XYZ file of C-alpha atoms in Angstrom:
674
model
C -104.459 -109.089 26.092
C -100.826 -106.818 26.966
C -100.658 -105.521 30.173
C -101.135 -102.009 31.203
C -97.813 -102.087 32.532
C -96.256 -103.585 29.474
C -97.858 -100.779 27.311
C -96.527 -97.970 30.037
C -93.110 -98.975 29.513
C -93.365 -99.222 25.462
C -94.950 -95.610 25.288
C -92.054 -94.414 27.752
C -89.142 -95.390 25.098
C -91.027 -94.166 22.059
C -89.251 -91.701 19.896
C -91.749 -90.748 17.208
C -89.166 -88.881 14.979
C -87.149 -92.483 15.471
C -90.135 -94.520 14.506
C -91.786 -92.585 11.690
C -88.419 -91.912 10.439
C -88.284 -95.445 9.572
C -90.700 -95.055 6.950
C -91.017 -91.406 5.890
C -87.975 -89.174 4.913
C -87.932 -86.344 7.591
C -86.292 -83.006 7.359
C -86.357 -80.632 10.306
C -88.041 -77.456 10.078
C -87.887 -75.030 13.162
C -89.371 -77.177 15.969
C -90.747 -79.932 14.047
C -89.951 -82.439 11.316
C -91.334 -82.344 7.718
C -92.116 -84.998 5.178
C -94.109 -86.452 2.247
C -97.158 -87.820 3.522
C -97.159 -91.790 3.226
C -101.214 -91.897 3.537
C -101.824 -89.935 0.409
C -100.433 -88.471 -3.068
C -98.446 -85.506 -2.602
C -95.193 -83.493 -4.374
C -95.062 -80.821 -1.720
C -94.287 -82.078 2.055
C -97.600 -81.202 4.724
C -96.860 -84.178 6.983
C -95.674 -82.674 10.088
C -94.571 -84.781 13.201
C -93.864 -82.690 16.298
C -91.502 -84.718 18.834
C -92.643 -82.382 21.889
C -96.301 -83.411 21.490
C -95.179 -86.802 20.118
C -97.925 -86.504 17.293
C -98.070 -86.125 13.489
C -100.657 -84.400 11.542
C -100.876 -84.147 7.477
C -102.256 -80.905 6.640
C -103.018 -82.370 3.163
C -105.274 -85.495 3.792
C -105.948 -84.800 7.496
C -104.856 -88.094 8.880
C -103.143 -87.427 12.479
C -102.047 -89.775 15.651
C -99.082 -90.738 17.556
C -96.632 -93.060 17.137
C -98.757 -96.328 17.774
C -101.278 -95.147 15.485
C -99.098 -94.432 12.707
C -97.528 -97.796 13.105
C -101.240 -99.455 12.694
C -102.236 -97.215 9.835
C -98.976 -97.656 8.021
C -98.435 -101.337 8.450
C -102.073 -102.074 8.872
C -101.664 -103.403 12.163
C -104.339 -103.790 14.989
C -103.642 -102.248 18.075
C -101.870 -105.273 19.620
C -99.822 -106.018 16.568
C -98.841 -102.444 16.349
C -97.682 -102.418 20.301
C -95.615 -106.099 19.910
C -93.765 -104.448 16.929
C -92.754 -101.839 19.101
C -92.009 -103.736 21.821
C -89.715 -105.718 19.823
C -88.347 -102.592 18.298
C -87.306 -101.127 21.905
C -86.565 -104.798 23.524
C -89.511 -104.390 25.755
C -90.318 -107.473 27.243
C -94.439 -108.356 27.038
C -96.547 -109.326 29.715
C -99.930 -110.719 28.780
C -103.251 -111.228 30.598
C -105.399 -114.152 29.588
C -107.106 -113.319 26.587
C -110.341 -114.865 24.400
C -109.689 -118.109 22.095
C -110.696 -115.865 18.929
C -108.037 -113.466 20.260
C -105.458 -115.895 20.729
C -106.345 -117.986 17.322
C -105.967 -114.450 14.936
C -102.815 -113.702 16.871
C -101.134 -117.011 16.856
C -102.224 -117.136 12.969
C -100.336 -113.836 12.132
C -97.280 -114.742 14.184
C -97.149 -118.460 12.855
C -96.851 -117.232 9.192
C -93.981 -115.251 10.025
C -92.276 -118.153 12.086
C -92.990 -120.659 9.282
C -91.692 -118.337 6.628
C -88.270 -117.940 8.864
C -88.254 -121.799 9.021
C -88.124 -122.490 5.207
C -85.670 -119.517 4.427
C -83.482 -121.409 6.841
C -84.578 -124.733 5.393
C -83.451 -123.640 1.862
C -80.803 -121.515 2.780
C -79.523 -124.528 4.678
C -80.246 -126.914 1.299
C -78.103 -124.493 -0.772
C -74.733 -124.091 1.052
C -74.781 -127.313 3.085
C -76.375 -130.026 1.270
C -74.670 -132.065 -1.689
C -77.512 -131.595 -4.168
C -77.745 -128.245 -3.288
C -74.403 -127.516 -4.139
C -74.382 -129.173 -6.863
C -77.485 -127.894 -8.544
C -78.177 -124.831 -6.764
C -74.971 -123.274 -5.664
C -73.408 -124.155 -8.964
C -76.268 -122.734 -10.915
C -75.758 -119.517 -8.849
C -71.837 -119.211 -9.268
C -72.000 -119.829 -12.954
C -74.939 -116.651 -12.779
C -71.931 -114.854 -10.934
C -73.239 -114.393 -7.473
C -70.732 -114.707 -4.857
C -71.564 -116.179 -1.329
C -71.696 -112.728 0.487
C -74.794 -111.290 -1.857
C -76.306 -115.124 -1.567
C -76.204 -115.123 2.248
C -77.063 -111.258 2.255
C -80.615 -112.054 0.534
C -81.140 -115.262 2.141
C -80.859 -117.275 -1.201
C -81.750 -120.997 -0.972
C -82.554 -124.189 -2.813
C -85.607 -126.329 -3.020
C -84.529 -130.085 -3.764
C -85.889 -131.935 -6.361
C -87.781 -134.330 -3.676
C -91.712 -134.431 -3.458
C -91.394 -134.281 0.426
C -88.585 -132.589 1.994
C -89.492 -129.663 3.211
C -93.052 -131.093 4.082
C -91.558 -133.773 6.270
C -89.015 -131.634 7.953
C -91.996 -129.322 8.910
C -94.462 -131.887 9.962
C -91.313 -133.340 12.411
C -91.208 -129.978 13.702
C -94.805 -129.899 14.374
C -95.735 -126.892 12.158
C -99.454 -126.460 11.355
C -100.645 -128.224 8.226
C -102.970 -125.832 7.332
C -100.997 -122.561 8.032
C -97.682 -124.819 5.721
C -100.241 -124.540 2.939
C -101.605 -121.000 3.355
C -97.751 -119.833 3.223
C -97.675 -121.744 -0.163
C -94.903 -124.165 1.020
C -96.751 -127.232 0.357
C -99.718 -128.679 -1.295
C -102.006 -131.860 -0.350
C -102.207 -134.403 -3.059
C -104.206 -137.820 -2.176
C -104.227 -136.982 1.470
C -100.576 -136.214 1.760
C -98.823 -132.663 2.082
C -96.077 -132.372 -0.860
C -93.583 -129.681 -1.421
C -94.878 -126.958 -3.552
C -91.169 -125.921 -5.022
C -88.752 -128.558 -6.339
C -85.364 -128.234 -7.625
C -85.755 -124.367 -7.606
C -83.507 -121.400 -6.432
C -85.671 -119.660 -3.699
C -85.575 -116.273 -3.264
C -86.967 -115.145 0.188
C -89.017 -111.918 0.076
C -88.986 -109.094 3.080
C -91.221 -106.913 4.534
C -90.083 -103.275 5.084
C -88.833 -104.288 8.568
C -86.841 -107.567 7.032
C -89.462 -110.198 7.816
C -89.720 -112.836 5.270
C -92.888 -112.636 3.943
C -93.018 -114.975 0.609
C -90.870 -116.635 -1.585
C -90.246 -116.640 -5.431
C -89.105 -120.255 -6.736
C -86.927 -120.032 -9.944
C -86.652 -122.921 -11.985
C -83.025 -124.191 -12.691
C -83.358 -126.472 -15.666
C -85.523 -126.064 -18.705
C -89.039 -127.433 -18.724
C -91.670 -126.120 -20.999
C -94.400 -127.763 -18.825
C -93.364 -125.885 -15.750
C -93.422 -122.031 -14.944
C -90.203 -120.477 -14.489
C -91.127 -118.391 -11.488
C -93.590 -119.698 -8.960
C -94.516 -117.050 -6.149
C -96.164 -117.470 -2.854
C -99.858 -117.058 -2.979
C -101.691 -114.253 -1.610
C -102.510 -114.229 2.111
C -102.309 -112.186 5.313
C -98.865 -111.265 4.886
C -98.099 -111.472 1.012
C -100.006 -109.294 -1.396
C -98.027 -108.912 -4.463
C -99.220 -105.675 -5.738
C -98.235 -103.592 -2.558
C -94.476 -105.154 -2.789
C -91.317 -104.591 -4.473
C -88.264 -107.013 -4.254
C -85.328 -105.714 -2.244
C -86.882 -102.772 -0.626
C -85.632 -103.692 2.914
C -82.033 -103.624 1.476
C -82.268 -100.850 -0.632
C -84.123 -98.096 1.882
C -81.202 -96.469 3.027
C -79.178 -96.338 -0.317
C -82.622 -94.868 -1.791
C -82.442 -92.424 0.346
C -78.896 -91.421 0.014
C -78.805 -91.346 -3.472
C -82.352 -89.583 -3.708
C -83.178 -91.883 -6.503
C -84.494 -95.439 -7.065
C -83.691 -97.590 -9.940
C -86.571 -100.033 -10.859
C -85.786 -103.285 -12.861
C -87.911 -106.181 -13.552
C -86.400 -109.701 -11.862
C -84.771 -110.622 -9.052
C -81.380 -111.416 -10.287
C -81.471 -107.797 -11.827
C -81.493 -106.658 -8.090
C -78.882 -108.967 -6.985
C -76.136 -108.047 -9.768
C -76.738 -104.717 -9.130
C -76.058 -104.824 -5.093
C -72.837 -107.031 -6.173
C -71.862 -104.521 -8.366
C -72.268 -101.620 -5.101
C -75.390 -100.340 -6.822
C -77.945 -100.937 -4.172
C -80.799 -98.230 -4.807
C -82.549 -100.555 -6.605
C -85.670 -102.335 -6.246
C -87.747 -105.175 -8.744
C -91.621 -105.266 -9.566
C -91.041 -108.885 -9.895
C -92.355 -108.462 -13.609
C -95.931 -107.315 -13.121
C -97.042 -103.950 -14.009
C -96.431 -101.653 -11.518
C -99.437 -100.642 -9.433
C -100.244 -97.144 -7.181
C -99.106 -98.876 -3.858
C -95.733 -100.052 -5.336
C -95.279 -96.326 -6.630
C -96.338 -94.791 -3.274
C -93.474 -97.372 -1.781
C -90.843 -95.658 -3.803
C -92.415 -92.457 -2.974
C -91.682 -92.801 0.714
C -87.871 -92.854 -0.047
C -87.745 -90.439 -3.088
C -89.135 -88.666 -5.718
C -87.221 -89.657 -8.598
C -87.649 -92.759 -10.248
C -85.301 -94.249 -12.900
C -86.967 -97.444 -14.719
C -84.226 -99.877 -16.349
C -85.789 -102.349 -18.440
C -84.695 -104.498 -21.353
C -84.610 -103.125 -24.603
C -86.651 -105.365 -26.429
C -90.536 -104.721 -27.241
C -91.255 -106.721 -24.298
C -89.239 -104.621 -22.038
C -90.298 -101.276 -23.786
C -93.934 -102.066 -23.512
C -93.370 -103.208 -19.558
C -91.849 -99.748 -19.048
C -94.584 -98.049 -20.320
C -97.042 -99.472 -18.117
C -97.620 -97.546 -15.124
C -96.700 -94.431 -16.489
C -99.784 -92.352 -15.773
C -99.937 -93.998 -12.072
C -96.150 -92.658 -11.723
C -96.988 -89.157 -13.223
C -100.042 -89.128 -10.777
C -97.825 -89.755 -7.853
C -95.788 -86.767 -8.950
C -92.701 -88.880 -9.350
C -89.872 -87.448 -11.947
C -89.694 -90.753 -14.131
C -86.929 -91.222 -16.381
C -86.409 -94.465 -18.650
C -83.327 -96.354 -19.592
C -83.299 -99.433 -21.843
C -80.669 -102.000 -22.088
C -79.150 -102.537 -25.278
C -81.041 -105.372 -27.060
C -80.112 -109.226 -26.097
C -78.976 -107.721 -22.391
C -80.503 -107.252 -19.107
C -79.475 -105.257 -16.031
C -78.239 -108.613 -14.576
C -76.151 -109.018 -17.556
C -75.190 -105.606 -18.589
C -73.571 -104.918 -15.084
C -71.562 -108.180 -14.936
C -70.473 -107.152 -18.691
C -69.677 -103.435 -17.843
C -69.032 -103.213 -14.083
C -70.388 -100.686 -11.807
C -68.504 -97.724 -13.354
C -69.717 -98.594 -17.025
C -73.187 -99.080 -15.564
C -73.732 -95.814 -14.078
C -72.256 -93.975 -16.922
C -74.731 -95.757 -19.175
C -77.803 -94.723 -17.149
C -76.518 -91.149 -17.104
C -76.074 -91.179 -20.954
C -79.090 -92.824 -21.678
C -81.723 -91.468 -19.467
C -84.808 -90.693 -21.480
C -87.740 -88.401 -20.469
C -90.981 -90.766 -20.118
C -93.439 -88.633 -21.760
C -91.221 -87.827 -24.753
C -89.964 -91.339 -25.239
C -93.516 -92.572 -25.202
C -94.286 -90.172 -28.048
C -91.767 -91.406 -30.293
C -92.807 -95.168 -29.786
C -96.633 -94.756 -30.473
C -95.633 -92.365 -33.275
C -93.468 -95.320 -34.577
C -96.516 -97.935 -34.106
C -98.634 -95.258 -35.798
C -97.046 -94.918 -39.206
C -99.043 -92.977 -41.605
C -102.051 -93.783 -40.311
C -103.501 -90.440 -39.520
C -106.349 -92.070 -37.420
C -103.849 -94.057 -35.102
C -102.217 -90.518 -34.893
C -105.192 -89.080 -33.466
C -105.293 -91.848 -31.385
C -101.809 -91.107 -30.028
C -102.685 -87.221 -29.778
C -105.508 -87.954 -27.246
C -103.463 -90.414 -25.393
C -100.454 -88.268 -24.938
C -102.817 -85.415 -24.009
C -104.561 -87.689 -21.061
C -100.981 -88.556 -19.966
C -99.875 -84.911 -19.301
C -103.640 -83.909 -17.738
C -102.233 -86.407 -15.111
C -99.657 -83.847 -14.358
C -102.343 -81.250 -12.962
C -100.714 -80.070 -9.371
C -99.995 -76.465 -8.679
C -96.362 -77.207 -8.430
C -96.033 -79.076 -11.664
C -97.517 -76.471 -13.750
C -94.228 -75.447 -15.555
C -93.448 -79.154 -16.012
C -96.888 -79.672 -17.605
C -96.527 -76.509 -19.814
C -92.963 -77.929 -21.227
C -94.807 -80.995 -22.125
C -97.248 -79.718 -23.738
C -94.909 -77.246 -25.893
C -92.238 -80.019 -26.696
C -95.244 -82.686 -27.315
C -96.997 -80.726 -29.697
C -93.785 -79.797 -31.854
C -93.157 -83.477 -31.982
C -96.696 -84.410 -33.048
C -96.685 -81.529 -35.447
C -99.942 -80.340 -33.967
C -101.270 -76.749 -33.026
C -99.668 -75.876 -29.563
C -103.162 -73.835 -28.385
C -105.607 -76.749 -29.524
C -103.475 -79.495 -27.659
C -103.522 -77.191 -24.589
C -106.991 -77.041 -24.701
C -107.457 -81.084 -25.275
C -105.142 -81.407 -22.071
C -107.508 -78.940 -19.973
C -110.431 -80.835 -21.543
C -109.168 -84.259 -19.975
C -108.335 -82.212 -16.382
C -111.942 -80.927 -16.464
C -113.551 -84.383 -17.073
C -111.511 -85.834 -14.205
C -112.142 -83.144 -11.727
C -115.874 -83.675 -12.623
C -115.888 -87.114 -11.969
C -113.700 -87.100 -8.611
C -115.768 -84.439 -7.023
C -117.179 -86.777 -4.533
C -117.155 -85.942 -0.657
C -115.772 -88.076 1.583
C -118.100 -90.583 3.132
C -117.799 -88.686 6.467
C -117.951 -85.224 5.303
C -121.101 -86.180 2.894
C -122.823 -87.312 6.038
C -121.813 -84.365 8.137
C -123.456 -82.272 5.110
C -126.243 -84.122 5.147
C -127.247 -84.243 8.772
C -126.779 -80.270 8.894
C -128.909 -79.900 5.512
C -131.706 -81.723 7.402
C -131.335 -79.471 10.735
C -131.724 -76.496 8.514
C -134.656 -77.959 6.506
C -136.641 -78.157 10.197
C -135.858 -74.530 11.002
C -136.362 -71.078 9.778
C -133.138 -69.903 11.081
C -130.805 -67.475 9.002
C -127.487 -68.361 8.455
C -126.381 -66.395 11.702
C -128.476 -68.403 14.117
C -127.807 -71.525 12.230
C -124.205 -71.229 12.868
C -124.617 -70.449 16.560
C -126.582 -73.210 17.153
C -124.855 -75.857 15.499
C -121.206 -74.801 15.610
C -120.759 -74.557 19.286
C -118.303 -77.290 18.728
C -115.596 -75.342 17.958
C -115.404 -73.506 21.491
C -116.017 -77.195 23.111
C -113.248 -78.327 21.273
C -110.827 -75.078 22.604
C -111.513 -75.556 25.967
C -110.530 -79.407 25.771
C -107.355 -78.545 24.292
C -106.383 -76.160 26.566
C -107.121 -78.648 29.541
C -104.828 -81.389 27.830
C -102.458 -78.878 26.569
C -102.076 -76.956 30.061
C -104.308 -78.558 32.733
C -101.253 -80.084 34.862
C -99.496 -76.498 34.950
C -99.834 -74.405 38.167
C -102.531 -71.942 38.802
C -102.206 -68.540 40.696
C -103.919 -69.690 43.637
C -101.384 -72.728 44.035
C -103.786 -75.312 42.453
C -103.640 -76.776 38.993
C -104.747 -75.035 35.941
C -107.313 -78.274 35.494
C -108.833 -77.412 38.907
C -109.532 -73.842 37.573
C -111.498 -74.912 34.303
C -113.575 -77.044 36.076
C -114.553 -74.838 38.695
C -115.372 -72.297 35.705
C -116.697 -74.605 33.363
C -120.767 -74.176 32.332
C -122.843 -76.956 33.381
C -122.255 -80.200 31.814
C -125.780 -80.347 30.175
C -124.584 -77.394 28.092
C -121.621 -79.343 26.592
C -122.703 -81.245 23.494
C -119.881 -82.764 22.381
C -120.033 -86.721 23.814
C -115.888 -86.646 23.249
C -115.396 -83.546 24.884
C -117.901 -84.947 27.669
C -115.544 -88.298 27.725
C -112.423 -86.559 28.207
C -113.716 -84.027 30.959
C -115.116 -86.687 32.967
C -111.963 -88.799 32.560
C -109.329 -85.817 33.681
C -112.319 -85.098 36.353
C -111.786 -88.539 37.738
C -108.293 -88.679 37.776
C -107.929 -85.011 39.666
C -110.504 -86.594 42.299
C -108.252 -89.813 42.920
C -105.402 -87.420 42.900
C -103.718 -89.592 39.947
C -101.247 -87.644 37.625
C -102.434 -87.172 33.993
C -101.591 -85.306 31.038
C -102.083 -85.121 27.237
C -100.338 -88.187 26.387
C -102.577 -90.143 28.930
C -105.198 -88.991 25.679
C -103.002 -89.346 22.798
C -102.073 -93.014 23.699
C -105.346 -93.746 24.671
C -106.686 -97.301 23.870
C -109.771 -96.103 22.389
C -108.946 -95.339 18.890
C -111.805 -92.575 18.694
C -110.997 -90.775 21.972
C -106.889 -90.763 21.078
C -107.635 -89.418 17.441
C -109.892 -86.832 18.646
C -106.982 -85.697 21.182
C -104.536 -85.809 18.429
C -106.979 -83.488 16.363
C -106.525 -81.087 19.257
C -103.056 -80.954 19.394
C -102.204 -77.990 16.677
C -98.515 -77.587 16.036
C -98.765 -76.168 12.512
C -96.967 -72.639 13.260
C -94.567 -73.578 16.255
C -91.515 -71.140 16.748
C -88.056 -72.471 15.619
C -85.225 -71.406 17.716
C -84.039 -69.178 14.869
C -86.771 -67.592 14.335
C -87.267 -66.653 18.218
C -83.548 -65.514 18.306
C -83.144 -63.371 15.532
C -86.662 -62.169 14.544
C -88.864 -61.618 17.800
C -86.656 -58.914 19.425
C -89.136 -56.065 18.531
C -91.775 -57.949 20.967
C -89.726 -56.554 24.063
C -88.574 -58.319 27.419
C -90.675 -59.455 30.243
C -90.814 -57.445 33.392
C -89.106 -60.213 35.441
C -85.780 -58.996 33.879
C -85.515 -55.615 34.872
C -86.830 -57.056 38.527
C -83.339 -58.818 39.197
C -80.654 -57.891 41.574
C -77.722 -55.643 39.539
C -75.189 -58.283 39.023
C -77.741 -60.962 37.981
C -79.183 -58.278 35.646
C -75.695 -57.486 34.391
C -74.839 -61.165 34.025
C -77.953 -61.740 32.028
C -76.958 -59.223 29.601
C -73.636 -60.100 28.824
C -73.247 -61.039 25.209
C -71.904 -64.527 25.908
C -75.307 -65.509 28.012
C -77.514 -65.069 25.198
C -79.141 -68.134 25.573
C -80.465 -67.092 29.185
C -81.477 -63.737 28.078
C -83.921 -65.482 25.422
C -85.788 -66.907 28.112
C -86.790 -63.138 29.058
C -88.095 -62.383 25.399
C -91.947 -61.721 25.769
C -92.507 -63.582 22.740
C -91.735 -66.748 25.068
C -93.758 -65.399 27.975
C -95.787 -67.810 29.848
C -99.573 -66.987 28.751
C -101.220 -70.017 30.211
C -103.581 -67.978 32.363
C -104.583 -65.845 29.326
C -105.179 -68.544 27.119
C -107.137 -70.680 29.487
C -109.629 -67.894 30.539
C -109.983 -66.575 27.222
C -110.792 -70.342 25.997
C -113.735 -70.730 28.759
C -114.669 -66.957 28.450
C -115.451 -67.683 24.627
C -117.433 -70.920 25.586
C -119.785 -69.210 28.083
C -120.399 -66.262 25.689
C -121.432 -68.724 22.975
C -123.780 -70.732 25.337
C -125.129 -67.391 26.753
C -126.426 -66.199 23.240
C -127.629 -69.533 22.476
C -129.850 -69.556 25.815
C -130.490 -65.573 25.276
C -131.946 -67.096 21.522
C -133.684 -70.038 22.908
C -135.494 -67.884 25.703
C -136.221 -65.549 22.923
C -138.391 -67.944 21.042
C -139.985 -69.296 24.244
C -141.335 -65.351 24.761
C -142.732 -65.246 21.238
C -145.110 -68.079 22.017
C -145.455 -67.960 25.802
C -148.789 -67.543 27.626
C -149.377 -64.004 29.516
C -148.512 -65.328 32.752
C -145.081 -67.089 31.582
C -144.150 -63.439 30.025
C -142.619 -61.981 33.316
C -140.570 -65.023 34.040
C -139.263 -64.974 30.789
C -138.567 -61.293 30.685
C -136.309 -61.517 34.258
C -134.608 -64.501 32.383
C -133.743 -62.193 29.289
C -132.320 -59.400 31.253
C -130.160 -61.984 33.212
C -128.690 -63.239 30.451
C -127.806 -60.123 29.032
C -126.195 -58.853 32.104
C -124.352 -61.804 31.899
C -123.528 -61.347 28.248
C -121.986 -58.069 28.669
C -119.896 -59.089 31.634
C -118.418 -61.608 29.643
C -118.103 -59.484 26.697
C -116.222 -56.762 28.532
C -113.936 -59.428 29.951
C -113.068 -60.335 26.226
C -113.038 -56.615 25.057
C -115.230 -56.131 22.007
C -116.273 -59.362 20.679
C -118.749 -60.147 18.161
C -119.763 -63.791 18.173
C -121.254 -65.323 14.883
């Protein structure tokens, strides 16, 4: 296990903008940063990162967390794996305590696969560049294809010798685990002996987003009808083909800068384009596009240009995944390389300038191109044409986000003209597909469904009206608010010289009236640290190893409408200034009003006045009022069923509660609590 001291060192060095910005394109918006959420499909950015609170939140899908939980969610790491990733990034030396044998085994398996892949990459690269066989077979082949040494080394290309046990012997000599060598796809066992899986092939290492080798693609050099042209690493804990695009690690910055991603099919297409100076390019590896691959592109840009061969196979490959791309709100264009060429050969033929010019002049709209292709295939057959109409309508129905409405209407108009059908009828057909999909998608997430089911059961067991039901079962909002002000403001000084947290705990209702268990856990933890005089703030809970508690703490840290410095400077003058401005001595007052001292003057705006006490008192008073009203309702129910001897006690209780209610209401002003 990683020691607490190491965890604290990692936390102290974290920069959430730097870490999240490695995976999401962020733009500054006021005090926060905004980008497209990496966890769900969206076109309008709703993913917000707060550097001051060190948290992120998506107001679209609801996901939120801290820097560590972001790495866990995005990279599918465990808590410990995320800490190791961050420790490596910030050069923090990890101290560990003794862990269980099972934990050690799981950790070592993951790390060993990375180590074995790194060893294999170095072995193959050495064979290519240093061995006589590699130079004669592999290096000469790559040079014939036009690749220079710089691009070969950049992508870490290698050569697998034409021997049964070249890598296997080297790996066993260096005592690598036999089972993990097989899991990595580097060797296979035949007749009780380990043999190389790749022979006489060019090796293309495949990297993850952090640059680590997670698998390999191996291309046959000599023609052999009995062997496949390409062999890929079998899927394992590191390598999942549907979630990868070749070259992403080397293309990320270029894609971000160009705000466009070129998608090609093969490894060599990527190499040739990079060598020509076109670096915003990745490859699908010849498979149908998947949603995960498209979302990987969406992290960096919304503009996707697919560049495939111009033959029929290339056209069909390009059309696969179209609907998925539209669902991801990608702006998709298609460029078909002239027959007989592919991106690899064509860029070597015309160079960078000629290739870019060809792409610019030959971009085709994906949907309109699909209409032309399908109509050509349908010919005069009316039944086939009817199928085309339905297929295109279903495709256009995938463009159903509010911000894409104009785009959808343009497609309907243009496609109706091309298909020579009534625009109104075609619009109705598109809407029908949208309705069908919405009706089939109307399923609540599991947690929401469970919540509604439990509340429905509670409602069936009572005769309460809606207001009464909400009062009894929605105290959580007030409880959460008290927890929030404790985390946000608890370490600030209070009027009497103590901490705000001391005042909150002194004024809180009895614990048995707090129903939310996570709120209670926060209260207990905070109080325990106060009693031991240990410093504690919101970061303690935001980075708490208990994921449930950490997630809850993050959900309390709302930051959607924080003020930007410009808004505060330009738009809030009408709020006036704090009294403390006018209590300064004459010279200090004039100095503050000096036009060259505007920054200091901003500190005296009422908009920036510290309202900690008002916020804390309000939160606690509302919670008290809610609890009193609930007690009143329960007392009223008891009075209706009480024995005559109990009536007076319950009546006096009612009077006392009503008096407390009036005092609380007076404290807040005119308040109605539902």
